[in-house]
Tab-separated table of C-alpha atoms and ligand atoms in Angstrom:
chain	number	residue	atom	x	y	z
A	215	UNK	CA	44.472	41.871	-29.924
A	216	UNK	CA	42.167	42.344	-27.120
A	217	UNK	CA	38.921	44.972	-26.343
A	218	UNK	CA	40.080	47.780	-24.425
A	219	UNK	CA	37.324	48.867	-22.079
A	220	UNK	CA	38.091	48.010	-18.557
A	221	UNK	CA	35.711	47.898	-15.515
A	222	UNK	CA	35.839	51.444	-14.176
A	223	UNK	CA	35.271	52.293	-18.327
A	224	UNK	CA	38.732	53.901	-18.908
A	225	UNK	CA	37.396	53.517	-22.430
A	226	UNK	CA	40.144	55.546	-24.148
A	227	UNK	CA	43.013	53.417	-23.515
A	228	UNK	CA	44.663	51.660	-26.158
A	229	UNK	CA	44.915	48.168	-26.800
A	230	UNK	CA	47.644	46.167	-24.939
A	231	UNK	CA	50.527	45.659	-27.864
A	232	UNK	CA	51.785	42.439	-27.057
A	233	UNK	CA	55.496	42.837	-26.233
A	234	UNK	CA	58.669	41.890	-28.018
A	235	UNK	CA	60.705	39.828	-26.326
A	236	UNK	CA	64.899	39.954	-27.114
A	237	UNK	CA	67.361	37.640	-27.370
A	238	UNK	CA	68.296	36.103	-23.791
A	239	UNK	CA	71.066	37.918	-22.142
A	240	UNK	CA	73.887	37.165	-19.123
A	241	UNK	CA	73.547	33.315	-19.785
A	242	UNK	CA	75.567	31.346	-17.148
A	243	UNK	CA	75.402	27.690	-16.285
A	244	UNK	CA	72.319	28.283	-14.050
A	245	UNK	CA	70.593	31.669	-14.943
A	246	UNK	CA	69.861	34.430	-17.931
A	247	UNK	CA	68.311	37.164	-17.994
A	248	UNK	CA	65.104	37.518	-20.459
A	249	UNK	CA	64.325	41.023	-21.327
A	250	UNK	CA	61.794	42.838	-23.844
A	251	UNK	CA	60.324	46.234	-24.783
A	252	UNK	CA	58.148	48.887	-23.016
A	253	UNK	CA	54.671	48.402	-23.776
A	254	UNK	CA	53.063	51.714	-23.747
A	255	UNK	CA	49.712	51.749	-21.254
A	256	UNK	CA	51.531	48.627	-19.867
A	257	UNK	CA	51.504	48.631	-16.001
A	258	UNK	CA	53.685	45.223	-15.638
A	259	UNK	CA	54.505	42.433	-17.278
A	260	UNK	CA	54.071	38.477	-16.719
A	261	UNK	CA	57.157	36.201	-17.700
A	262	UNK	CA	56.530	32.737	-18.425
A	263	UNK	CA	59.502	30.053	-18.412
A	264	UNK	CA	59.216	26.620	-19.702
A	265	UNK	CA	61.187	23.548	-20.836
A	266	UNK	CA	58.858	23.146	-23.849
A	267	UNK	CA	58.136	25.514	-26.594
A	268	UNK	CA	54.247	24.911	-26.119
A	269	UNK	CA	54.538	25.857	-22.122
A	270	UNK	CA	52.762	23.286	-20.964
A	271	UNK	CA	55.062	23.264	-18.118
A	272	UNK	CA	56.224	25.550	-16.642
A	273	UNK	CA	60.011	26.133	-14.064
A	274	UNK	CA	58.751	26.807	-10.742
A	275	UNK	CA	58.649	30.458	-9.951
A	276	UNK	CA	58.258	31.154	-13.472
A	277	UNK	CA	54.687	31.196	-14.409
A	278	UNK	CA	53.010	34.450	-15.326
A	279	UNK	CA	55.578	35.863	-12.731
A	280	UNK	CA	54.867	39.312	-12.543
A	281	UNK	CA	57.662	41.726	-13.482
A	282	UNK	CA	57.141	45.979	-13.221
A	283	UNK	CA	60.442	46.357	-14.862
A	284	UNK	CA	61.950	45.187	-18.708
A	285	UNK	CA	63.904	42.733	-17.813
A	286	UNK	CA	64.043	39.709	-14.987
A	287	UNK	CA	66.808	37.214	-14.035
A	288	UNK	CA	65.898	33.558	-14.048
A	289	UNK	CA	67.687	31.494	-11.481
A	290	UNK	CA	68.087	27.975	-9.981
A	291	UNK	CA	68.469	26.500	-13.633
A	292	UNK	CA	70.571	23.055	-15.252
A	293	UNK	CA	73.553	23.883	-17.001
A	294	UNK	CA	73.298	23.282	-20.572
A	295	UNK	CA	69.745	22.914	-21.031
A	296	UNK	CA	67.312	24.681	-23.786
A	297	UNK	CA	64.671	26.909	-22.070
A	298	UNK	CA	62.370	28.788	-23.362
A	299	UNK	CA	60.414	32.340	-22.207
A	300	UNK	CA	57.564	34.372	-23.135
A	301	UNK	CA	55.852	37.508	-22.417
A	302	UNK	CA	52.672	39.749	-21.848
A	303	UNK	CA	51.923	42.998	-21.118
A	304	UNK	CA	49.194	43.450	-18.486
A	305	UNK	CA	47.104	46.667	-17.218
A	306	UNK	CA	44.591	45.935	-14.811
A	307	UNK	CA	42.505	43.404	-16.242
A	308	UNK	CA	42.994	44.386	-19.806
A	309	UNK	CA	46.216	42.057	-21.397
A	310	UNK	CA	48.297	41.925	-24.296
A	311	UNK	CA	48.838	38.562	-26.459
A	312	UNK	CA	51.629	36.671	-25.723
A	313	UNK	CA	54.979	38.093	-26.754
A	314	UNK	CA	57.206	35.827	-29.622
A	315	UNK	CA	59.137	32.666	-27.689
A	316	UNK	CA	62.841	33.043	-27.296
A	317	UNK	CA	64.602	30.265	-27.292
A	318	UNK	CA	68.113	29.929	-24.751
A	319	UNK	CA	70.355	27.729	-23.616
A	320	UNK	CA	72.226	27.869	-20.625
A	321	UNK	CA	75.962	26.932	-20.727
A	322	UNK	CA	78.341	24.552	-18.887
A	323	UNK	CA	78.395	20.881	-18.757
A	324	UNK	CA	74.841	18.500	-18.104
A	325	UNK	CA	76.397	16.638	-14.922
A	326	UNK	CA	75.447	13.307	-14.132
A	327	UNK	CA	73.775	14.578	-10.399
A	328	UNK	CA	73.246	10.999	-9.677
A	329	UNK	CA	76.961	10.347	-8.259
A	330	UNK	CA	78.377	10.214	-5.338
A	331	UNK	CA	80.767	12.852	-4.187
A	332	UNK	CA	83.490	10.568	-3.413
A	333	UNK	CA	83.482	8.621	-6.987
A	334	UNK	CA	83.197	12.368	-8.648
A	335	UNK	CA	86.477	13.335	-6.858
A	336	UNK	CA	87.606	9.668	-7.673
A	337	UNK	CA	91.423	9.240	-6.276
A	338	UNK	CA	92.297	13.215	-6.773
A	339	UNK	CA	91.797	13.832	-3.389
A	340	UNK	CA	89.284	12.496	-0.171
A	341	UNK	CA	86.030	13.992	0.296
A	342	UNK	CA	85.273	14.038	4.166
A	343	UNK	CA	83.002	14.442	6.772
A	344	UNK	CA	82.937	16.003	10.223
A	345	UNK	CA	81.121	12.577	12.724
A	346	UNK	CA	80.745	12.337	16.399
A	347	UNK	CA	79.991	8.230	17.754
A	348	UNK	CA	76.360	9.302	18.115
A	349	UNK	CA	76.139	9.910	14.461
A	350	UNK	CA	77.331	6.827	12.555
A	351	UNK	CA	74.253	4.589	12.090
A	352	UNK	CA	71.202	4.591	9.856
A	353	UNK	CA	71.268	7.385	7.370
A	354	UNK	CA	74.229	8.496	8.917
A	355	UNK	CA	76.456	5.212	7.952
A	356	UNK	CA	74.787	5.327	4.716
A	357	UNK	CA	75.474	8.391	3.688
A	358	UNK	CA	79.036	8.427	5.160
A	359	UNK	CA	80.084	4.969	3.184
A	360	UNK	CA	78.254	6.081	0.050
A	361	UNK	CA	79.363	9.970	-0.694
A	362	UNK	CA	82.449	10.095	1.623
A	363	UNK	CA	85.856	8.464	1.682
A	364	UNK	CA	87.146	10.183	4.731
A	365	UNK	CA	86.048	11.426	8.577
A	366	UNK	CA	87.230	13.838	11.487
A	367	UNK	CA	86.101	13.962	14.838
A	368	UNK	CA	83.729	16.906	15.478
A	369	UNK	CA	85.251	17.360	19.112
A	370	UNK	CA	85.675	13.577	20.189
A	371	UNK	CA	89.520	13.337	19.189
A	372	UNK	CA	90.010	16.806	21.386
A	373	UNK	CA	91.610	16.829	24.439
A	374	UNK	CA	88.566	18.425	26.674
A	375	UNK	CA	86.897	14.181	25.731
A	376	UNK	CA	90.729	12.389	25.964
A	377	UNK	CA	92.981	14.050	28.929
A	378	UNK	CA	91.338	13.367	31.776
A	379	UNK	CA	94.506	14.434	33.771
A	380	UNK	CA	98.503	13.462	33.506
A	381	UNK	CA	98.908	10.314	31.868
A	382	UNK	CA	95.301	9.673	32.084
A	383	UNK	CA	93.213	9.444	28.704
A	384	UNK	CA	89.738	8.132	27.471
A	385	UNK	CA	90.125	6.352	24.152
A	386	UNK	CA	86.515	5.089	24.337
A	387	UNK	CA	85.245	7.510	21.573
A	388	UNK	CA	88.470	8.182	19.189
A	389	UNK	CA	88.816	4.134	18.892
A	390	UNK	CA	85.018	4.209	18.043
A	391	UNK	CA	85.772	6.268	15.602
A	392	UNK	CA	88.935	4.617	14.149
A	393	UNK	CA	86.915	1.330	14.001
A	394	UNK	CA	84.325	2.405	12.218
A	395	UNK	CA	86.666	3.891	9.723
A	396	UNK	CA	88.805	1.157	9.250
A	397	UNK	CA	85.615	-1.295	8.997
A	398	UNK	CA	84.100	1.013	6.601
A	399	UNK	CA	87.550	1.695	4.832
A	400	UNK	CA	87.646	5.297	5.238
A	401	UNK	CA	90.598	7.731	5.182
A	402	UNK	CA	89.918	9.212	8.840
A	403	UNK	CA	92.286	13.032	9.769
A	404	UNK	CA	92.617	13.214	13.373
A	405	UNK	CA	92.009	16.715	15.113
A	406	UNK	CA	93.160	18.188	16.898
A	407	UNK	CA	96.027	17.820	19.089
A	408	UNK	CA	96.671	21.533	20.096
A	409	UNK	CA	93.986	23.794	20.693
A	410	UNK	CA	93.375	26.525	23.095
A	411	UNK	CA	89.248	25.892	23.116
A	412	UNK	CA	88.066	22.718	24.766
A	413	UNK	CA	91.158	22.383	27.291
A	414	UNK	CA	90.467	20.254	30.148
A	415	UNK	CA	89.249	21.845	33.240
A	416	UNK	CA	92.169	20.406	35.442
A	417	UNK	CA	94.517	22.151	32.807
A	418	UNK	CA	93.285	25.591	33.694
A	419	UNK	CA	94.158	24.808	37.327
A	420	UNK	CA	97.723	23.008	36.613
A	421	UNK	CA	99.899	23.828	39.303
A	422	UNK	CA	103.141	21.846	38.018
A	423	UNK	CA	106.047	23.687	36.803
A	424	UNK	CA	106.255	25.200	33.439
A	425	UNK	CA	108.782	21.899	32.833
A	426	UNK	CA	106.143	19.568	34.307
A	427	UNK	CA	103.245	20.840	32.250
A	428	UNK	CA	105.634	20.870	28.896
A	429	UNK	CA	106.339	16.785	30.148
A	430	UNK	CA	102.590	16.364	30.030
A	431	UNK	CA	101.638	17.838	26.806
A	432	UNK	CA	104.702	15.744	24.882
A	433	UNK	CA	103.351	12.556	26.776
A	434	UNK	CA	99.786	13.309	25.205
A	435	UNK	CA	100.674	14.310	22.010
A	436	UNK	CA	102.653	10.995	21.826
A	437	UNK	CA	100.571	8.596	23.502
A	438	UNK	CA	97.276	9.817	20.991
A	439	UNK	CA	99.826	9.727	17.511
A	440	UNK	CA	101.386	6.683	19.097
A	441	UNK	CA	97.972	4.473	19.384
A	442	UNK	CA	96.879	5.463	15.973
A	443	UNK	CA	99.729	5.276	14.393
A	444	UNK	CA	99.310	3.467	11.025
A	445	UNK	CA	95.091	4.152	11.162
A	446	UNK	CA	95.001	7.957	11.785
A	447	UNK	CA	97.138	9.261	8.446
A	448	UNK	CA	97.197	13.251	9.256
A	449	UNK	CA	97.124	15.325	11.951
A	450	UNK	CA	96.058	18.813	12.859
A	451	UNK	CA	99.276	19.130	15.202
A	452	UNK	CA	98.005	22.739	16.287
A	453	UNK	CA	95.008	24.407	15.346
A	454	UNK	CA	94.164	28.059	15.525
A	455	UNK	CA	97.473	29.486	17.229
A	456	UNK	CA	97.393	32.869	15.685
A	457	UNK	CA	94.729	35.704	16.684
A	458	UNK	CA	92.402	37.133	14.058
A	459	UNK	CA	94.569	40.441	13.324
A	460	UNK	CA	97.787	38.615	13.448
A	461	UNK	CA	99.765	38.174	16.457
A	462	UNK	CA	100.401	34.383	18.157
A	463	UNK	CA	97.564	33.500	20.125
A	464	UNK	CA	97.457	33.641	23.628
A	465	UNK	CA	96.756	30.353	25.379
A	466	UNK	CA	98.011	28.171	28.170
A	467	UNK	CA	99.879	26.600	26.088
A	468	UNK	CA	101.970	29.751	25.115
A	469	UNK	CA	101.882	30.929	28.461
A	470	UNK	CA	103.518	27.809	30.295
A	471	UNK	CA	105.512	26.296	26.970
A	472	UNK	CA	106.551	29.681	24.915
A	473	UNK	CA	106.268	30.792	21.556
A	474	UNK	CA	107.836	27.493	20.490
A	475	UNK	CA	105.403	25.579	21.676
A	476	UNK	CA	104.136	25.234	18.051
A	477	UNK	CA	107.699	23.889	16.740
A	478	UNK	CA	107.626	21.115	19.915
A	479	UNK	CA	104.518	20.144	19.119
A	480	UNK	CA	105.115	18.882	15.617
A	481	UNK	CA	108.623	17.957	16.465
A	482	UNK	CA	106.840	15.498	18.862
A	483	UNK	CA	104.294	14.106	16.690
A	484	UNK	CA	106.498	13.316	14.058
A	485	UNK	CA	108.737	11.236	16.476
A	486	UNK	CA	105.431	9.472	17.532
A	487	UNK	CA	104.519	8.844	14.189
A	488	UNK	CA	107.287	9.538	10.725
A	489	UNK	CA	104.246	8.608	8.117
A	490	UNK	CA	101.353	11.187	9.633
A	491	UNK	CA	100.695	14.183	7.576
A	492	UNK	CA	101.126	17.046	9.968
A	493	UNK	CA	99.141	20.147	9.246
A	494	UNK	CA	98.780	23.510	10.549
A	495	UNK	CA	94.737	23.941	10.947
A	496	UNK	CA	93.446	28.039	11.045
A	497	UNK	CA	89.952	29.794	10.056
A	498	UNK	CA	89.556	33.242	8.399
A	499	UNK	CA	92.742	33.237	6.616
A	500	UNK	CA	91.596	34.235	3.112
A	501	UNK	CA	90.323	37.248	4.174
A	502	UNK	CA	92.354	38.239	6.918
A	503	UNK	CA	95.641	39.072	5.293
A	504	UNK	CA	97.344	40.273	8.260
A	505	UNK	CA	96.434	36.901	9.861
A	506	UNK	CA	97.496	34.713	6.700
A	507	UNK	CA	100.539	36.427	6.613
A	508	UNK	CA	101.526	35.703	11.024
A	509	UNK	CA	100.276	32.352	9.832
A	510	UNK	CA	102.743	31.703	6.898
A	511	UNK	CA	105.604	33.387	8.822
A	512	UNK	CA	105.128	31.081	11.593
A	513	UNK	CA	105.228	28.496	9.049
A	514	UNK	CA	108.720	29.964	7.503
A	515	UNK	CA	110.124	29.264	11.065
A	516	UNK	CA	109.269	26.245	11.342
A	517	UNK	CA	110.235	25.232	8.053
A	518	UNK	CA	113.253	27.658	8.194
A	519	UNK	CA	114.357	25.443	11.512
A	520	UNK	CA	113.345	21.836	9.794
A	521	UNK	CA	110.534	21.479	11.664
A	522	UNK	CA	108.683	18.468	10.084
A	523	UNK	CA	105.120	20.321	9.024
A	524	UNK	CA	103.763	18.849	5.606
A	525	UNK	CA	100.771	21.056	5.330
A	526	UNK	CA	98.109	23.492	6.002
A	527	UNK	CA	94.685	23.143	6.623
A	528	UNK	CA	91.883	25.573	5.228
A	529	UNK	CA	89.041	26.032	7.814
A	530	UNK	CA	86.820	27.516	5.386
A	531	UNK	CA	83.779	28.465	7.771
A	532	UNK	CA	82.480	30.673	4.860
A	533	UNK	CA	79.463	31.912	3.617
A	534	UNK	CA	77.920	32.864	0.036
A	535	UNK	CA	79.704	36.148	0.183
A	536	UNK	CA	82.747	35.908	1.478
A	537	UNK	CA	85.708	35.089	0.857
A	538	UNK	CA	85.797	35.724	-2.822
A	539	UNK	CA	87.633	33.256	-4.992
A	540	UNK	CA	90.893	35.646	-5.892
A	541	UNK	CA	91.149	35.806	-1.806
A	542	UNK	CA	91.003	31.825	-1.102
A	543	UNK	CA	93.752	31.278	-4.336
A	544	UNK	CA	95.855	33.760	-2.822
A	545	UNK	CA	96.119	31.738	0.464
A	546	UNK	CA	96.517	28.577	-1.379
A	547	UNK	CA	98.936	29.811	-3.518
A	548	UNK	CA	101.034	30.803	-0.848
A	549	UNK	CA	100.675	27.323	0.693
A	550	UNK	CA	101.902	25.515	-2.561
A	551	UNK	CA	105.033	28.435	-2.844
A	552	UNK	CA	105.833	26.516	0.556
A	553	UNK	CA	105.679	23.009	-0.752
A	554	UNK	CA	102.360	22.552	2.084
A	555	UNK	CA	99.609	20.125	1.214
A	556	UNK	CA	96.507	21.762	1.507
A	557	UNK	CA	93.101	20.794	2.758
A	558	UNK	CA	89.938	22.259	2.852
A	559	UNK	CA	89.164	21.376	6.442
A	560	UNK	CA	85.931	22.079	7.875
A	561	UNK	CA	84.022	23.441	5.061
A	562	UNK	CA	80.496	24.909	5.693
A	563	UNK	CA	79.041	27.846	3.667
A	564	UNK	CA	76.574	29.896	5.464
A	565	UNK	CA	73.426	31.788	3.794
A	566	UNK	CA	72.675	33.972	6.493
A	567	UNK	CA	75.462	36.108	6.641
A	568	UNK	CA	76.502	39.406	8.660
A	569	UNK	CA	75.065	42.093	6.078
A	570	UNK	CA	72.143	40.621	4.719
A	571	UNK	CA	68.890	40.265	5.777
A	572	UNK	CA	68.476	37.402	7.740
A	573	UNK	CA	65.804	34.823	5.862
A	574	UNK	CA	63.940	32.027	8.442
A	575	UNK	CA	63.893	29.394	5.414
A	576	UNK	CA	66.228	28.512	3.046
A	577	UNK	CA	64.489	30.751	0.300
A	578	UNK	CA	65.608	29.270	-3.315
A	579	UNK	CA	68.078	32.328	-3.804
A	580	UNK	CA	70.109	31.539	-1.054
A	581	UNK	CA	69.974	27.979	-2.124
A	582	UNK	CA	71.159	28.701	-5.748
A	583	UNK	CA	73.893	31.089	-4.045
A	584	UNK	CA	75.040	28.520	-1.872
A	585	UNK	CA	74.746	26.187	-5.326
A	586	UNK	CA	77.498	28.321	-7.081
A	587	UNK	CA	79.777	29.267	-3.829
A	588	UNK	CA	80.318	25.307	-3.771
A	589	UNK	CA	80.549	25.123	-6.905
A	590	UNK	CA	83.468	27.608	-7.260
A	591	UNK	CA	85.355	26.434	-3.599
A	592	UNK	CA	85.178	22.689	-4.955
A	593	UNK	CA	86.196	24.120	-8.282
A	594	UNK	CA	89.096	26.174	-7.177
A	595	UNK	CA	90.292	23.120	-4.528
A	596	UNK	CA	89.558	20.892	-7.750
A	597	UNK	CA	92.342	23.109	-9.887
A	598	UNK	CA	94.946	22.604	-7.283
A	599	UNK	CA	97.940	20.431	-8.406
A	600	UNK	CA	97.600	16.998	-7.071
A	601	UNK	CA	100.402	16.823	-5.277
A	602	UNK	CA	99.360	19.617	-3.289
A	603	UNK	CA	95.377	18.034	-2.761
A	604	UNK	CA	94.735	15.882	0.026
A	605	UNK	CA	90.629	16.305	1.092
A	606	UNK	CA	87.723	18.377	1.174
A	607	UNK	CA	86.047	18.281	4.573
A	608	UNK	CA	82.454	19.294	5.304
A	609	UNK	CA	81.884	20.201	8.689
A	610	UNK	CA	78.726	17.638	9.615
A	611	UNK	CA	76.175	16.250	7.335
A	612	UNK	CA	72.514	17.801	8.084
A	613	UNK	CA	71.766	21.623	8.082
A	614	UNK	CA	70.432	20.999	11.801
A	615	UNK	CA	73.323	19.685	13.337
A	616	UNK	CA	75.679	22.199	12.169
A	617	UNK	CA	78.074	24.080	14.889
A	618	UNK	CA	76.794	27.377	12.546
A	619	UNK	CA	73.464	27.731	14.002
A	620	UNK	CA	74.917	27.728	18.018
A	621	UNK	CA	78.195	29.879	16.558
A	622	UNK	CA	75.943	32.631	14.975
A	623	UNK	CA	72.797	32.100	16.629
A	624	UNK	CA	70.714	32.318	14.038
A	625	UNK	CA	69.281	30.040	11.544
A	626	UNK	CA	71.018	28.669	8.305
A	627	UNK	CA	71.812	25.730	6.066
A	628	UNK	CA	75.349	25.820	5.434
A	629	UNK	CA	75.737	21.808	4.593
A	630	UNK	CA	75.276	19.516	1.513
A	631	UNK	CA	72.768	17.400	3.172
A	632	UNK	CA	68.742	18.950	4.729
A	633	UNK	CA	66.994	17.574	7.578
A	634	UNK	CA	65.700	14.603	6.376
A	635	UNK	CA	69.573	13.655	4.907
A	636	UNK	CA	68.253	14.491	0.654
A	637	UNK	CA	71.278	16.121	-1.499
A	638	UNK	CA	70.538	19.957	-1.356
A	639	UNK	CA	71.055	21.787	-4.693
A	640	UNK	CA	74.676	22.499	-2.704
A	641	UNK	CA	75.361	18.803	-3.526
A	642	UNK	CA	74.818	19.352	-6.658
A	643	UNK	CA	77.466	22.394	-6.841
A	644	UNK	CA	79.623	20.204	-5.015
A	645	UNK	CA	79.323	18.252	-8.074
A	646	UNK	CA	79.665	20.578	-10.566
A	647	UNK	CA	82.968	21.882	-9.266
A	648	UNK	CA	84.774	18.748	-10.116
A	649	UNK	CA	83.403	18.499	-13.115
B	881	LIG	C1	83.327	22.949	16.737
B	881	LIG	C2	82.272	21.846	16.672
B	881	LIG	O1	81.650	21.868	15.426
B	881	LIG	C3	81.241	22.105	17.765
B	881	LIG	O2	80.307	21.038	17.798
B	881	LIG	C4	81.942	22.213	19.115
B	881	LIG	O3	80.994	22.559	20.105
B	881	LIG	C5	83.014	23.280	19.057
B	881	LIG	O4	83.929	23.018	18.016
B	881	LIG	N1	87.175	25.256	14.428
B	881	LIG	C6	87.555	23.998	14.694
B	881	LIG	C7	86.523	22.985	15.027
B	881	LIG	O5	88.737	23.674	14.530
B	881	LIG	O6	87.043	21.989	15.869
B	881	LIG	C8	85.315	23.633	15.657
B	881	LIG	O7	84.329	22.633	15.807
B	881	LIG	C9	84.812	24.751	14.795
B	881	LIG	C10	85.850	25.799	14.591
């Protein structure tokens, strides 16, 4: 118990009690909440957090952290792992003893952190990355031979870097890329055949017939599934054909081909190529119902006329708020009710969403949010029958290359990987998701 007389000689007030800490409550795999009782006289409290009884360590963030309230959450913790907390009651300069030590331990599974993605998912399904031809050396190469099993082009397999006019393409960059996967024996998912952004400027100013332009698109759709036939195993046939809000998309494509330019399209890769997987590839679709639903119907026509499509690609440009989990199962479910293989196709997870304040760094409760969103979108992908799972694609490798910073023009860290190419703590929920 300490004397009570402080500077300006407030010589009446009591002794600091020291407090009484409780037992540890909300325990998850990487948090709990310590809480104790009001002090009287008390104007805050400092909260001490250890991995040893005697506190001779302390977590980071968690020494004599100073709380005004009686209780504070502790984040960015190991699952199953024994911590330990303490208390004191502080007014002014005058404070209490320390509090008794309570003793938790969070739950979940100790993971092994020191594995590679790729070996955790083992042969349940690929784990990929999005490359370009400037990225594949150095860390780069390392990285994508160590933790990955599978690649897509960024942009280099669209058609705004191959169709440089009618029966004209530039392979130089998509055979790069094919040779470094087959050197490197990687899985590697071409994309994208189809798409109404990065169309090549002569497109725009086609002056053919409707007939002649339909000629050219089922001569480049063949001659790309045709030359990588055999290396390229899947295909985003079309990607992003229906509007956010529902409706079909328009594009040139639907404006010179017709709203079954979708059907042709996979009709004609699969006669280039009868072993590709040929997905569907679309962003926003767990929370936009209206969307997933124009999506899936499209789908029921196709498969409702035997058009060969054998699965659906998951953008999942998300962030550590949205969607939730029960949204993302929904659209998977409806993808296995359809017999579609599904793949998590460009995955990035932003901490800097629309709706909260916008942080410069990545502070360490974004981090540990974008920890558990992984965690639960690897999970969830990770419960998915088998025969359903085909990959998990991250779109890039660093934080600083990713598309997200341009796209929202602001900063963020949506990727497993930081600046200078160490496993973030999203790695690690990566991880945990398939344990
Ligand atoms: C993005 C790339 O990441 C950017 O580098 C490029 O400038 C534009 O395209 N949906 C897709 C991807 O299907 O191809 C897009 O990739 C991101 C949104």
């Amino acid at each position: 118990m300490t004397a009570c007389a402080s500077d300006e000689g407030e010589v009446d007030l009591p002794a600091l009690k020291e407090p009484i800490a409780n037992p540890a409550t909300d325990v998850t795999d990487l948090s709990f909440t310590a809480g104790w009782n009001f002090v009287s006289t008390a104007k805050s409290y400092l909260l001490d957090v250890s991995l040893q009884s005697d506190f001779s360590s302390f977590i980071s963030g968690y020494e004599s952290l100073e709380v005004t309230g009686l209780r504070a959450e502790v984040t960015g913790l190991t699952p199953a792992t024994q911590y330990y907390f303490r208390v004191k009651a502080v007014r002014e300069s005058a404070e209490s003893d320390f509090s008794n030590v309570v003793m938790v331990t969070t739950t979940g599974t100790l993971i092994d952190t020191d594995v590679f993605l790729k070996d955790k998912a083992a042969n349940n399904f690929f784990v990929g990355a999005a490359v370009s031809t400037n990225r594949l050396s150095g860390k780069y190469n390392e990285l994508l031979t160590t933790e990955f099993n599978s690649i897509t082009a960024e942009s280099e397999m669209k058609m705004r870097t191959i169709f440089l006019g009618p029966g004209n393409y530039n392979w130089t960059a998509p055979d790069a890329l094919v040779n470094y996967a087959t050197e490197n024996n990687l899985n590697i998912h071409g994309h994208a055949l189809v798409w109404h952004v990065e169309v090549p400027d002569w497109m725009t100013t086609f002056t053919g017939t409707d007939e002649e332009f339909e000629q050219i698109i089922e001569d480049y759709i063949k001659a790309v599934v045709t030359r990588y036939a055999g290396k390229i195993t899947s295909w985003d046939v079309v990607n992003e054909a229906i509007n956010d809000g529902g409706g079909i998309r328009n594009s040139i494509f639907l404006e010179k081909m017709g709203s079954d330019y979708i059907a042709k399209c996979f009709q004609w890769a699969r006669e280039a190529d009868p072993d590709a997987l040929l997905f569907y590839n679309d962003y926003n679709t767990p929370e936009d119902l209206t969307k997933q639903n124009d999506v899936y119907a499209m789908i029921d026509e196709l498969q409702s006329n035997n058009i060969p499509i054998d699965g659906i690609g998951l953008q999942m440009h998300i962030s550590i708020d949205n969607p939730t989990r029960q949204q993302i199962q929904v659209d998977v479910d409806k993808a296995i009710e359809r017999n579609l293989i599904v793949h998590f196709s460009e995955l990035d997870i932003r901490v800097n969403p629309d709706g909260r304040q916008i942080v410069n760094s990545l502070t360490e409760e974004r981090d540990f949010a974008q920890r558990l969103k992984y965690k639960e979108v690897v999970d969830l992908y990770n419960s998915i029958p088998d025969s359903f799972k085909y990959a998990i694609t991250v779109w890039g490798i660093r934080d600083p290359e990713s598309w997200i910073i341009d796209q929202y023009n602001r900063p963020d860290w949506p990727l497993l990987f930081d600046d200078s190419f160490d496993r973030k703590s999203a790695h690690i929920g990566f991880l945990e998701g398939l344990e």
